[in-house]
PDB file of C-alpha atoms and ligand atoms in Angstrom:
ATOM      1  CA  MET A  24       0.000   0.000   0.000  1.00  0.00           C
ATOM      2  CA  SER A  25       1.287   3.473  -0.838  1.00  0.00           C
ATOM      3  CA  GLU A  26       2.393   5.818   1.913  1.00  0.00           C
ATOM      4  CA  LYS A  27      -0.172   8.412   3.007  1.00  0.00           C
ATOM      5  CA  ARG A  28       1.038  11.987   2.596  1.00  0.00           C
ATOM      6  CA  VAL A  29       0.573  14.038   5.779  1.00  0.00           C
ATOM      7  CA  VAL A  30       0.648  17.823   6.251  1.00  0.00           C
ATOM      8  CA  VAL A  31       1.177  19.083   9.817  1.00  0.00           C
ATOM      9  CA  VAL A  32      -0.354  22.478  10.711  1.00  0.00           C
ATOM     10  CA  GLY A  33       1.113  24.194  13.759  1.00  0.00           C
ATOM     11  CA  ALA A  34       4.438  22.524  12.937  1.00  0.00           C
ATOM     12  CA  ALA A  35       6.524  24.903  15.063  1.00  0.00           C
ATOM     13  CA  GLY A  36       4.382  24.352  18.167  1.00  0.00           C
ATOM     14  CA  ARG A  37       4.725  21.821  20.973  1.00  0.00           C
ATOM     15  CA  MET A  38       2.366  19.276  19.406  1.00  0.00           C
ATOM     16  CA  GLY A  39       3.527  20.060  15.858  1.00  0.00           C
ATOM     17  CA  ARG A  40       7.122  19.236  16.763  1.00  0.00           C
ATOM     18  CA  ALA A  41       6.068  16.011  18.481  1.00  0.00           C
ATOM     19  CA  LEU A  42       4.049  15.051  15.396  1.00  0.00           C
ATOM     20  CA  VAL A  43       6.926  15.734  13.006  1.00  0.00           C
ATOM     21  CA  ARG A  44       9.364  13.821  15.217  1.00  0.00           C
ATOM     22  CA  CYS A  45       7.028  10.820  15.590  1.00  0.00           C
ATOM     23  CA  LEU A  46       6.435  10.831  11.821  1.00  0.00           C
ATOM     24  CA  ARG A  47      10.193  10.888  11.213  1.00  0.00           C
ATOM     25  CA  GLU A  48      10.654   8.020  13.694  1.00  0.00           C
ATOM     26  CA  ARG A  49       7.858   6.132  11.888  1.00  0.00           C
ATOM     27  CA  ALA A  50       6.007   5.632  15.165  1.00  0.00           C
ATOM     28  CA  VAL A  51       2.989   4.734  13.001  1.00  0.00           C
ATOM     29  CA  PRO A  52       3.992   3.065   9.716  1.00  0.00           C
ATOM     30  CA  GLY A  53       2.605   4.065   6.321  1.00  0.00           C
ATOM     31  CA  LEU A  54       2.754   7.841   6.801  1.00  0.00           C
ATOM     32  CA  THR A  55       5.130  10.369   5.227  1.00  0.00           C
ATOM     33  CA  LEU A  56       5.554  14.047   6.108  1.00  0.00           C
ATOM     34  CA  ALA A  57       4.598  15.911   2.921  1.00  0.00           C
ATOM     35  CA  GLY A  58       4.215  19.439   4.261  1.00  0.00           C
ATOM     36  CA  ALA A  59       4.479  21.617   7.353  1.00  0.00           C
ATOM     37  CA  VAL A  60       2.678  24.887   8.074  1.00  0.00           C
ATOM     38  CA  ASP A  61       2.777  27.541  10.774  1.00  0.00           C
ATOM     39  CA  LEU A  62       2.064  31.260  11.033  1.00  0.00           C
ATOM     40  CA  TRP A  63       3.957  33.597   8.708  1.00  0.00           C
ATOM     41  CA  ASP A  64       5.641  35.438  11.594  1.00  0.00           C
ATOM     42  CA  VAL A  65       7.131  32.530  13.573  1.00  0.00           C
ATOM     43  CA  PRO A  66      10.940  32.420  13.546  1.00  0.00           C
ATOM     44  CA  GLU A  67      10.828  28.794  12.329  1.00  0.00           C
ATOM     45  CA  ARG A  68       9.122  29.728   9.022  1.00  0.00           C
ATOM     46  CA  GLY A  69      11.250  28.524   6.093  1.00  0.00           C
ATOM     47  CA  GLN A  70      13.282  26.198   8.325  1.00  0.00           C
ATOM     48  CA  ASP A  71      13.406  22.417   7.885  1.00  0.00           C
ATOM     49  CA  ALA A  72      10.515  20.954   9.934  1.00  0.00           C
ATOM     50  CA  GLY A  73      12.609  17.940  10.959  1.00  0.00           C
ATOM     51  CA  LEU A  74      15.380  20.154  12.324  1.00  0.00           C
ATOM     52  CA  VAL A  75      12.841  22.322  14.182  1.00  0.00           C
ATOM     53  CA  ALA A  76      11.446  19.121  15.732  1.00  0.00           C
ATOM     54  CA  GLY A  77      14.934  17.956  16.725  1.00  0.00           C
ATOM     55  CA  ALA A  78      14.582  14.913  14.474  1.00  0.00           C
ATOM     56  CA  GLY A  79      17.152  15.619  11.769  1.00  0.00           C
ATOM     57  CA  ALA A  80      16.664  17.303   8.399  1.00  0.00           C
ATOM     58  CA  CYS A  81      13.782  15.941   6.317  1.00  0.00           C
ATOM     59  CA  GLY A  82      13.718  18.321   3.350  1.00  0.00           C
ATOM     60  CA  VAL A  83      10.275  19.712   4.259  1.00  0.00           C
ATOM     61  CA  ALA A  84      10.299  23.429   5.064  1.00  0.00           C
ATOM     62  CA  ILE A  85       7.739  25.098   7.331  1.00  0.00           C
ATOM     63  CA  GLU A  86       5.527  27.192   5.040  1.00  0.00           C
ATOM     64  CA  SER A  87       2.935  29.794   5.967  1.00  0.00           C
ATOM     65  CA  ASP A  88       0.123  28.916   3.545  1.00  0.00           C
ATOM     66  CA  LEU A  89      -1.654  25.568   3.727  1.00  0.00           C
ATOM     67  CA  ALA A  90      -2.733  25.979   0.072  1.00  0.00           C
ATOM     68  CA  GLU A  91       0.942  25.851  -0.971  1.00  0.00           C
ATOM     69  CA  VAL A  92       1.511  22.394   0.509  1.00  0.00           C
ATOM     70  CA  ALA A  93      -1.885  20.668   0.608  1.00  0.00           C
ATOM     71  CA  GLY A  94      -1.852  19.690  -3.084  1.00  0.00           C
ATOM     72  CA  GLY A  95      -1.380  15.936  -3.254  1.00  0.00           C
ATOM     73  CA  ALA A  96      -1.815  15.504   0.511  1.00  0.00           C
ATOM     74  CA  ASP A  97      -3.996  12.675   1.815  1.00  0.00           C
ATOM     75  CA  VAL A  98      -4.537  14.100   5.287  1.00  0.00           C
ATOM     76  CA  VAL A  99      -3.932  17.317   7.220  1.00  0.00           C
ATOM     77  CA  ILE A 100      -3.182  17.081  10.951  1.00  0.00           C
ATOM     78  CA  ASP A 101      -4.028  20.407  12.575  1.00  0.00           C
ATOM     79  CA  PHE A 102      -2.928  21.273  16.127  1.00  0.00           C
ATOM     80  CA  SER A 103      -2.743  25.041  15.605  1.00  0.00           C
ATOM     81  CA  GLY A 104      -5.398  27.001  17.468  1.00  0.00           C
ATOM     82  CA  PRO A 105      -9.168  27.551  17.322  1.00  0.00           C
ATOM     83  CA  HIS A 106      -8.950  30.245  14.627  1.00  0.00           C
ATOM     84  CA  GLY A 107      -6.533  28.232  12.481  1.00  0.00           C
ATOM     85  CA  THR A 108      -8.465  24.975  12.720  1.00  0.00           C
ATOM     86  CA  ALA A 109     -11.851  26.610  12.050  1.00  0.00           C
ATOM     87  CA  GLY A 110     -10.367  28.311   8.972  1.00  0.00           C
ATOM     88  CA  ASN A 111      -8.547  25.240   7.679  1.00  0.00           C
ATOM     89  CA  ALA A 112     -11.454  22.766   7.941  1.00  0.00           C
ATOM     90  CA  PRO A 113     -13.517  24.357   5.108  1.00  0.00           C
ATOM     91  CA  ARG A 114     -10.371  24.592   2.966  1.00  0.00           C
ATOM     92  CA  CYS A 115      -9.639  20.891   3.455  1.00  0.00           C
ATOM     93  CA  ALA A 116     -13.294  20.202   2.546  1.00  0.00           C
ATOM     94  CA  GLU A 117     -12.899  22.254  -0.637  1.00  0.00           C
ATOM     95  CA  TRP A 118      -9.754  20.322  -1.599  1.00  0.00           C
ATOM     96  CA  GLY A 119     -11.127  16.903  -0.553  1.00  0.00           C
ATOM     97  CA  VAL A 120      -8.318  16.292   1.950  1.00  0.00           C
ATOM     98  CA  ALA A 121      -9.098  14.369   5.180  1.00  0.00           C
ATOM     99  CA  LEU A 122      -8.509  16.185   8.483  1.00  0.00           C
ATOM    100  CA  VAL A 123      -7.368  15.157  11.958  1.00  0.00           C
ATOM    101  CA  THR A 124      -7.566  17.860  14.605  1.00  0.00           C
ATOM    102  CA  GLY A 125      -6.870  17.924  18.318  1.00  0.00           C
ATOM    103  CA  THR A 126      -7.203  21.677  18.731  1.00  0.00           C
ATOM    104  CA  THR A 127      -9.213  22.662  21.806  1.00  0.00           C
ATOM    105  CA  GLY A 128     -10.909  25.857  22.961  1.00  0.00           C
ATOM    106  CA  LEU A 129     -13.066  26.276  19.835  1.00  0.00           C
ATOM    107  CA  SER A 130     -16.095  28.565  20.186  1.00  0.00           C
ATOM    108  CA  PRO A 131     -19.491  27.116  19.200  1.00  0.00           C
ATOM    109  CA  GLU A 132     -19.168  28.909  15.814  1.00  0.00           C
ATOM    110  CA  GLU A 133     -15.662  27.518  15.254  1.00  0.00           C
ATOM    111  CA  SER A 134     -16.818  23.996  16.167  1.00  0.00           C
ATOM    112  CA  ALA A 135     -19.747  24.413  13.761  1.00  0.00           C
ATOM    113  CA  ALA A 136     -17.317  25.264  10.933  1.00  0.00           C
ATOM    114  CA  VAL A 137     -15.413  22.006  11.543  1.00  0.00           C
ATOM    115  CA  GLU A 138     -18.651  20.007  11.768  1.00  0.00           C
ATOM    116  CA  ALA A 139     -19.931  21.521   8.497  1.00  0.00           C
ATOM    117  CA  ALA A 140     -16.706  20.497   6.744  1.00  0.00           C
ATOM    118  CA  ALA A 141     -17.364  16.914   7.865  1.00  0.00           C
ATOM    119  CA  ASP A 142     -20.266  16.810   5.397  1.00  0.00           C
ATOM    120  CA  LYS A 143     -17.657  16.713   2.636  1.00  0.00           C
ATOM    121  CA  ILE A 144     -14.577  15.012   4.112  1.00  0.00           C
ATOM    122  CA  PRO A 145     -13.790  12.537   6.895  1.00  0.00           C
ATOM    123  CA  ILE A 146     -12.616  14.377  10.032  1.00  0.00           C
ATOM    124  CA  VAL A 147     -11.289  12.968  13.302  1.00  0.00           C
ATOM    125  CA  LYS A 148     -11.759  15.583  16.030  1.00  0.00           C
ATOM    126  CA  ALA A 149     -10.809  14.757  19.605  1.00  0.00           C
ATOM    127  CA  PRO A 150      -9.745  16.955  22.528  1.00  0.00           C
ATOM    128  CA  ASN A 151      -7.426  14.168  23.625  1.00  0.00           C
ATOM    129  CA  MET A 152      -5.812  11.625  21.314  1.00  0.00           C
ATOM    130  CA  SER A 153      -4.559   9.221  23.996  1.00  0.00           C
ATOM    131  CA  LEU A 154      -5.855   5.683  24.485  1.00  0.00           C
ATOM    132  CA  GLY A 155      -5.955   6.256  28.246  1.00  0.00           C
ATOM    133  CA  ILE A 156      -8.326   9.238  28.086  1.00  0.00           C
ATOM    134  CA  THR A 157     -10.476   7.535  25.448  1.00  0.00           C
ATOM    135  CA  LEU A 158     -10.983   4.650  27.905  1.00  0.00           C
ATOM    136  CA  LEU A 159     -11.335   7.001  30.890  1.00  0.00           C
ATOM    137  CA  LEU A 160     -14.307   8.702  29.224  1.00  0.00           C
ATOM    138  CA  ASP A 161     -16.167   5.357  29.286  1.00  0.00           C
ATOM    139  CA  LEU A 162     -15.195   4.626  32.894  1.00  0.00           C
ATOM    140  CA  VAL A 163     -16.307   8.065  34.043  1.00  0.00           C
ATOM    141  CA  GLU A 164     -19.668   7.711  32.307  1.00  0.00           C
ATOM    142  CA  GLN A 165     -20.186   4.320  33.998  1.00  0.00           C
ATOM    143  CA  CYS A 166     -19.232   5.623  37.457  1.00  0.00           C
ATOM    144  CA  ALA A 167     -21.418   8.724  37.073  1.00  0.00           C
ATOM    145  CA  ALA A 168     -24.375   6.523  36.075  1.00  0.00           C
ATOM    146  CA  ARG A 169     -23.960   4.500  39.255  1.00  0.00           C
ATOM    147  CA  LEU A 170     -22.860   7.118  41.772  1.00  0.00           C
ATOM    148  CA  ALA A 171     -24.562  10.437  40.936  1.00  0.00           C
ATOM    149  CA  ALA A 172     -28.025   9.198  41.940  1.00  0.00           C
ATOM    150  CA  ARG A 173     -26.553   7.877  45.208  1.00  0.00           C
ATOM    151  CA  GLY A 174     -25.488  11.334  46.280  1.00  0.00           C
ATOM    152  CA  TYR A 175     -21.813  11.361  45.281  1.00  0.00           C
ATOM    153  CA  ASP A 176     -20.381  14.800  44.524  1.00  0.00           C
ATOM    154  CA  ILE A 177     -18.435  14.962  41.243  1.00  0.00           C
ATOM    155  CA  GLU A 178     -15.510  17.328  40.615  1.00  0.00           C
ATOM    156  CA  ILE A 179     -12.986  17.458  37.763  1.00  0.00           C
ATOM    157  CA  VAL A 180      -9.458  18.715  38.415  1.00  0.00           C
ATOM    158  CA  GLU A 181      -6.916  19.257  35.639  1.00  0.00           C
ATOM    159  CA  ARG A 182      -3.299  20.464  35.558  1.00  0.00           C
ATOM    160  CA  HIS A 183      -1.518  21.803  32.499  1.00  0.00           C
ATOM    161  CA  HIS A 184       1.633  23.772  31.673  1.00  0.00           C
ATOM    162  CA  ARG A 185       1.738  27.522  32.125  1.00  0.00           C
ATOM    163  CA  ARG A 186       1.394  28.285  28.377  1.00  0.00           C
ATOM    164  CA  LYS A 187      -1.920  26.523  27.826  1.00  0.00           C
ATOM    165  CA  LYS A 188      -4.404  29.028  26.418  1.00  0.00           C
ATOM    166  CA  ASP A 189      -7.853  27.536  27.124  1.00  0.00           C
ATOM    167  CA  ALA A 190      -9.418  26.602  30.477  1.00  0.00           C
ATOM    168  CA  PRO A 191     -10.854  24.265  31.455  1.00  0.00           C
ATOM    169  CA  SER A 192      -9.075  21.938  29.054  1.00  0.00           C
ATOM    170  CA  GLY A 193     -10.987  20.349  26.198  1.00  0.00           C
ATOM    171  CA  THR A 194     -10.367  17.004  27.882  1.00  0.00           C
ATOM    172  CA  ALA A 195     -11.861  18.220  31.178  1.00  0.00           C
ATOM    173  CA  LEU A 196     -14.957  19.379  29.283  1.00  0.00           C
ATOM    174  CA  ALA A 197     -15.181  16.002  27.518  1.00  0.00           C
ATOM    175  CA  LEU A 198     -14.945  14.298  30.926  1.00  0.00           C
ATOM    176  CA  GLY A 199     -17.718  16.632  32.137  1.00  0.00           C
ATOM    177  CA  GLU A 200     -19.854  15.594  29.154  1.00  0.00           C
ATOM    178  CA  ALA A 201     -19.207  11.952  30.066  1.00  0.00           C
ATOM    179  CA  VAL A 202     -20.367  12.667  33.639  1.00  0.00           C
ATOM    180  CA  ALA A 203     -23.461  14.430  32.300  1.00  0.00           C
ATOM    181  CA  ARG A 204     -24.308  11.531  29.960  1.00  0.00           C
ATOM    182  CA  GLY A 205     -23.921   8.999  32.760  1.00  0.00           C
ATOM    183  CA  ALA A 206     -25.812  11.030  35.368  1.00  0.00           C
ATOM    184  CA  GLY A 207     -28.497  12.281  32.972  1.00  0.00           C
ATOM    185  CA  LEU A 208     -27.601  15.960  33.517  1.00  0.00           C
ATOM    186  CA  ASP A 209     -27.356  19.024  31.273  1.00  0.00           C
ATOM    187  CA  LEU A 210     -23.706  19.988  31.755  1.00  0.00           C
ATOM    188  CA  ASP A 211     -24.256  23.684  30.959  1.00  0.00           C
ATOM    189  CA  ALA A 212     -26.866  23.854  33.725  1.00  0.00           C
ATOM    190  CA  VAL A 213     -24.771  22.148  36.428  1.00  0.00           C
ATOM    191  CA  ALA A 214     -21.137  23.110  35.674  1.00  0.00           C
ATOM    192  CA  ALA A 215     -19.376  25.278  38.287  1.00  0.00           C
ATOM    193  CA  HIS A 216     -16.026  26.680  37.177  1.00  0.00           C
ATOM    194  CA  GLY A 217     -13.758  27.261  40.178  1.00  0.00           C
ATOM    195  CA  ARG A 218     -15.061  28.683  43.451  1.00  0.00           C
ATOM    196  CA  HIS A 219     -14.560  32.015  45.138  1.00  0.00           C
ATOM    197  CA  GLY A 220     -16.209  33.854  47.987  1.00  0.00           C
ATOM    198  CA  VAL A 221     -18.806  32.860  50.565  1.00  0.00           C
ATOM    199  CA  VAL A 222     -22.000  30.962  49.806  1.00  0.00           C
ATOM    200  CA  LYS A 223     -25.086  30.549  51.979  1.00  0.00           C
ATOM    201  CA  GLU A 224     -26.171  27.174  50.675  1.00  0.00           C
ATOM    202  CA  ASP A 225     -24.457  23.788  50.689  1.00  0.00           C
ATOM    203  CA  ARG A 226     -22.952  22.526  47.448  1.00  0.00           C
ATOM    204  CA  PRO A 227     -25.847  21.574  45.109  1.00  0.00           C
ATOM    205  CA  ALA A 228     -26.004  17.785  44.827  1.00  0.00           C
ATOM    206  CA  ASP A 229     -25.950  17.711  41.036  1.00  0.00           C
ATOM    207  CA  GLN A 230     -23.190  20.302  40.551  1.00  0.00           C
ATOM    208  CA  VAL A 231     -20.140  19.303  38.473  1.00  0.00           C
ATOM    209  CA  GLY A 232     -17.107  21.334  39.554  1.00  0.00           C
ATOM    210  CA  PHE A 233     -14.170  22.167  37.240  1.00  0.00           C
ATOM    211  CA  HIS A 234     -10.762  23.286  38.514  1.00  0.00           C
ATOM    212  CA  ALA A 235      -7.945  24.261  36.152  1.00  0.00           C
ATOM    213  CA  VAL A 236      -4.357  24.478  37.455  1.00  0.00           C
ATOM    214  CA  ARG A 237      -1.819  26.238  35.192  1.00  0.00           C
ATOM    215  CA  ALA A 238       1.797  25.824  36.290  1.00  0.00           C
ATOM    216  CA  GLY A 239       5.198  24.598  35.182  1.00  0.00           C
ATOM    217  CA  ASP A 240       5.406  22.036  32.406  1.00  0.00           C
ATOM    218  CA  PHE A 241       2.586  19.559  33.119  1.00  0.00           C
ATOM    219  CA  VAL A 242       1.731  17.819  29.843  1.00  0.00           C
ATOM    220  CA  GLY A 243      -1.815  17.078  31.056  1.00  0.00           C
ATOM    221  CA  ASP A 244      -3.244  15.565  34.256  1.00  0.00           C
ATOM    222  CA  HIS A 245      -6.965  14.924  34.719  1.00  0.00           C
ATOM    223  CA  THR A 246      -8.773  13.566  37.762  1.00  0.00           C
ATOM    224  CA  VAL A 247     -12.485  12.929  38.154  1.00  0.00           C
ATOM    225  CA  LEU A 248     -13.398  12.779  41.837  1.00  0.00           C
ATOM    226  CA  PHE A 249     -16.520  11.043  43.122  1.00  0.00           C
ATOM    227  CA  ALA A 250     -16.976  11.778  46.834  1.00  0.00           C
ATOM    228  CA  ALA A 251     -19.636  10.842  49.379  1.00  0.00           C
ATOM    229  CA  GLU A 252     -19.693  10.824  53.157  1.00  0.00           C
ATOM    230  CA  GLY A 253     -17.376   7.980  54.118  1.00  0.00           C
ATOM    231  CA  GLU A 254     -15.493   7.403  50.862  1.00  0.00           C
ATOM    232  CA  SER A 255     -14.142   8.922  47.689  1.00  0.00           C
ATOM    233  CA  LEU A 256     -13.129   7.453  44.358  1.00  0.00           C
ATOM    234  CA  GLU A 257     -10.665   9.146  42.004  1.00  0.00           C
ATOM    235  CA  LEU A 258     -10.148   8.227  38.373  1.00  0.00           C
ATOM    236  CA  SER A 259      -6.937   9.824  37.107  1.00  0.00           C
ATOM    237  CA  HIS A 260      -4.957  10.020  33.903  1.00  0.00           C
ATOM    238  CA  ARG A 261      -1.498  11.522  33.601  1.00  0.00           C
ATOM    239  CA  ALA A 262       0.212  12.227  30.289  1.00  0.00           C
ATOM    240  CA  THR A 263       3.979  12.293  30.750  1.00  0.00           C
ATOM    241  CA  SER A 264       4.865  12.914  27.101  1.00  0.00           C
ATOM    242  CA  ARG A 265       3.201  14.687  24.162  1.00  0.00           C
ATOM    243  CA  ASP A 266       4.187  11.663  22.093  1.00  0.00           C
ATOM    244  CA  THR A 267       1.138   9.863  23.451  1.00  0.00           C
ATOM    245  CA  PHE A 268      -1.102  12.494  21.775  1.00  0.00           C
ATOM    246  CA  ALA A 269       1.054  12.653  18.646  1.00  0.00           C
ATOM    247  CA  ILE A 270       0.983   8.877  18.141  1.00  0.00           C
ATOM    248  CA  GLY A 271      -2.795   8.895  18.683  1.00  0.00           C
ATOM    249  CA  ALA A 272      -3.142  11.620  16.038  1.00  0.00           C
ATOM    250  CA  LEU A 273      -0.949   9.655  13.609  1.00  0.00           C
ATOM    251  CA  ARG A 274      -3.071   6.538  14.175  1.00  0.00           C
ATOM    252  CA  ALA A 275      -6.122   8.687  13.445  1.00  0.00           C
ATOM    253  CA  ALA A 276      -4.461   9.994  10.255  1.00  0.00           C
ATOM    254  CA  ALA A 277      -3.696   6.470   9.024  1.00  0.00           C
ATOM    255  CA  TRP A 278      -7.261   5.394   9.863  1.00  0.00           C
ATOM    256  CA  VAL A 279      -9.174   8.353   8.402  1.00  0.00           C
ATOM    257  CA  CYS A 280      -7.772   8.279   4.848  1.00  0.00           C
ATOM    258  CA  GLY A 281     -10.394   6.841   2.486  1.00  0.00           C
ATOM    259  CA  ARG A 282     -13.279   6.906   4.999  1.00  0.00           C
ATOM    260  CA  VAL A 283     -16.662   8.287   4.009  1.00  0.00           C
ATOM    261  CA  PRO A 284     -17.235  11.928   5.034  1.00  0.00           C
ATOM    262  CA  GLY A 285     -18.271  12.368   8.645  1.00  0.00           C
ATOM    263  CA  LEU A 286     -17.121  13.485  12.068  1.00  0.00           C
ATOM    264  CA  TYR A 287     -15.234  10.739  13.881  1.00  0.00           C
ATOM    265  CA  THR A 288     -13.696  10.439  17.355  1.00  0.00           C
ATOM    266  CA  MET A 289     -10.843   8.445  18.848  1.00  0.00           C
ATOM    267  CA  ARG A 290     -13.414   5.809  19.836  1.00  0.00           C
ATOM    268  CA  ASP A 291     -13.911   5.163  16.119  1.00  0.00           C
ATOM    269  CA  VAL A 292     -10.162   5.160  15.432  1.00  0.00           C
ATOM    270  CA  LEU A 293      -9.480   2.692  18.258  1.00  0.00           C
ATOM    271  CA  GLY A 294     -12.415   0.449  17.303  1.00  0.00           C
ATOM    272  CA  LEU A 295     -14.253   1.014  20.601  1.00  0.00           C
ATOM    273  CA  ASN A 296     -17.563   1.799  18.884  1.00  0.00           C
ATOM    274  CA  GLN A 297     -17.754  -1.586  17.197  1.00  0.00           C
ATOM    275  CA  GLY A 298     -20.883  -3.413  18.237  1.00  0.00           C
ATOM    276  CA  LYS A 299     -22.394  -0.224  19.674  1.00  0.00           C
ATOM    277  CA  GLU A 300     -24.196   0.947  16.501  1.00  0.00           C
TER     278      GLU A 300
HETATM  279  P1  NAD B  26       1.470  25.654  20.707  1.00  0.00           P
HETATM  280  O1  NAD B  26       1.079  27.084  20.974  1.00  0.00           O
HETATM  281  O2  NAD B  26       2.785  25.163  21.222  1.00  0.00           O
HETATM  282  O3  NAD B  26       1.476  25.403  19.120  1.00  0.00           O
HETATM  283  C1  NAD B  26       0.516  25.892  18.231  1.00  0.00           C
HETATM  284  C2  NAD B  26       1.242  26.266  16.950  1.00  0.00           C
HETATM  285  O4  NAD B  26       0.250  26.596  15.962  1.00  0.00           O
HETATM  286  C3  NAD B  26       2.147  27.507  17.115  1.00  0.00           C
HETATM  287  O5  NAD B  26       3.425  27.259  16.542  1.00  0.00           O
HETATM  288  C4  NAD B  26       1.390  28.600  16.372  1.00  0.00           C
HETATM  289  O6  NAD B  26       2.257  29.557  15.781  1.00  0.00           O
HETATM  290  C5  NAD B  26       0.666  27.774  15.309  1.00  0.00           C
HETATM  291  N1  NAD B  26      -0.522  28.433  14.772  1.00  0.00           N
HETATM  292  C6  NAD B  26      -1.446  29.168  15.430  1.00  0.00           C
HETATM  293  N2  NAD B  26      -2.392  29.587  14.564  1.00  0.00           N
HETATM  294  C7  NAD B  26      -2.065  29.102  13.356  1.00  0.00           C
HETATM  295  C8  NAD B  26      -2.660  29.177  12.066  1.00  0.00           C
HETATM  296  N3  NAD B  26      -3.767  29.888  11.856  1.00  0.00           N
HETATM  297  N4  NAD B  26      -2.056  28.541  11.021  1.00  0.00           N
HETATM  298  C9  NAD B  26      -0.909  27.831  11.230  1.00  0.00           C
HETATM  299  N5  NAD B  26      -0.295  27.722  12.430  1.00  0.00           N
HETATM  300  C10 NAD B  26      -0.862  28.356  13.473  1.00  0.00           C
HETATM  301  O7  NAD B  26       0.273  24.782  21.233  1.00  0.00           O
HETATM  302  P2  NAD B  26       0.269  23.201  21.518  1.00  0.00           P
HETATM  303  O8  NAD B  26       0.595  22.968  22.944  1.00  0.00           O
HETATM  304  O9  NAD B  26       1.050  22.495  20.448  1.00  0.00           O
HETATM  305  O10 NAD B  26      -1.297  22.900  21.361  1.00  0.00           O
HETATM  306  C11 NAD B  26      -1.961  23.175  20.142  1.00  0.00           C
HETATM  307  C12 NAD B  26      -3.439  22.818  20.297  1.00  0.00           C
HETATM  308  O11 NAD B  26      -3.577  21.399  20.474  1.00  0.00           O
HETATM  309  C13 NAD B  26      -4.120  23.456  21.516  1.00  0.00           C
HETATM  310  O12 NAD B  26      -5.457  23.758  21.177  1.00  0.00           O
HETATM  311  C14 NAD B  26      -4.065  22.351  22.561  1.00  0.00           C
HETATM  312  O13 NAD B  26      -5.044  22.467  23.553  1.00  0.00           O
HETATM  313  C15 NAD B  26      -4.293  21.147  21.687  1.00  0.00           C
HETATM  314  N6  NAD B  26      -3.804  19.865  22.214  1.00  0.00           N
HETATM  315  C16 NAD B  26      -4.581  18.790  21.955  1.00  0.00           C
HETATM  316  C17 NAD B  26      -4.141  17.525  22.335  1.00  0.00           C
HETATM  317  C18 NAD B  26      -4.979  16.334  21.963  1.00  0.00           C
HETATM  318  O14 NAD B  26      -4.600  15.186  22.286  1.00  0.00           O
HETATM  319  N7  NAD B  26      -6.104  16.514  21.278  1.00  0.00           N
HETATM  320  C19 NAD B  26      -2.934  17.377  23.006  1.00  0.00           C
HETATM  321  C20 NAD B  26      -2.158  18.509  23.255  1.00  0.00           C
HETATM  322  C21 NAD B  26      -2.610  19.752  22.842  1.00  0.00           C
END
């Protein structure tokens, strides 16, 4: 089978570098780096993407216009930012190029732009590309289904590095959605983001608390806490390397090429939806 040609958007960023390095190391076989894109004003523009990633020269320079490098690509992997991803999804749809994106912090309008593009191309969109978090989402839904009605309080605590832009993390929100599905709640109605000041009432029983820590170089820690009088249960995931997300995104890229148009998740990529339809 021929190699799939991959374009990485956000190539000078933390995830972009991890993606380029994992591609160069052939962490997932069958994929070749065909193009690399970042903003026009980053110092890495024009430099060899492999060298920027610390993986040795690969002959692919970081360009500033996706249109320049997307010709002939099979799949674009976009870990840029909400504005970049929302702008690139319709362009990929126009060109008929599959898309994998892990960008978080999209507004409802930006998410809608990605979803609309999925009418024309296959897109894998996931706030967390790791196997561990994909499984954790199921576990959290199961625990919430069993514990929320029995009076357990549910709180989500996440820790990320000091440069992370969005809070709470996309993964924390996905965990909150899993809680809401399991407990039969409307997340928007019950979410409480941080706490401050003095309240008169006790904590509402069906509240779902979110707490975002930003410090140092944490790659991504998430804990869902279920607590009642007499016991507590914590389900935690800790990412110690961005490679875990990069390899997940590369698996998604290998999987998504040639699929029918639609919006897919890591559950689809990892085969966890089989037998559920
Ligand atoms: P980063 O800031 O280190 O890198 C982003 C890169 O994208 C930068 O080099 C920036 O210049 C570039 N960029 C921004 N807008 C662009 C545009 N319009 N066109 C081209 N390039 C553009 O950030 P990061 O830590 O690599 O994270 C990137 C995104 O991925 C964030 O939304 C983050 O939350 C998300 N993320 C997702 C996962 C996952 O598993 N889904 C894992 C880690 C990070």
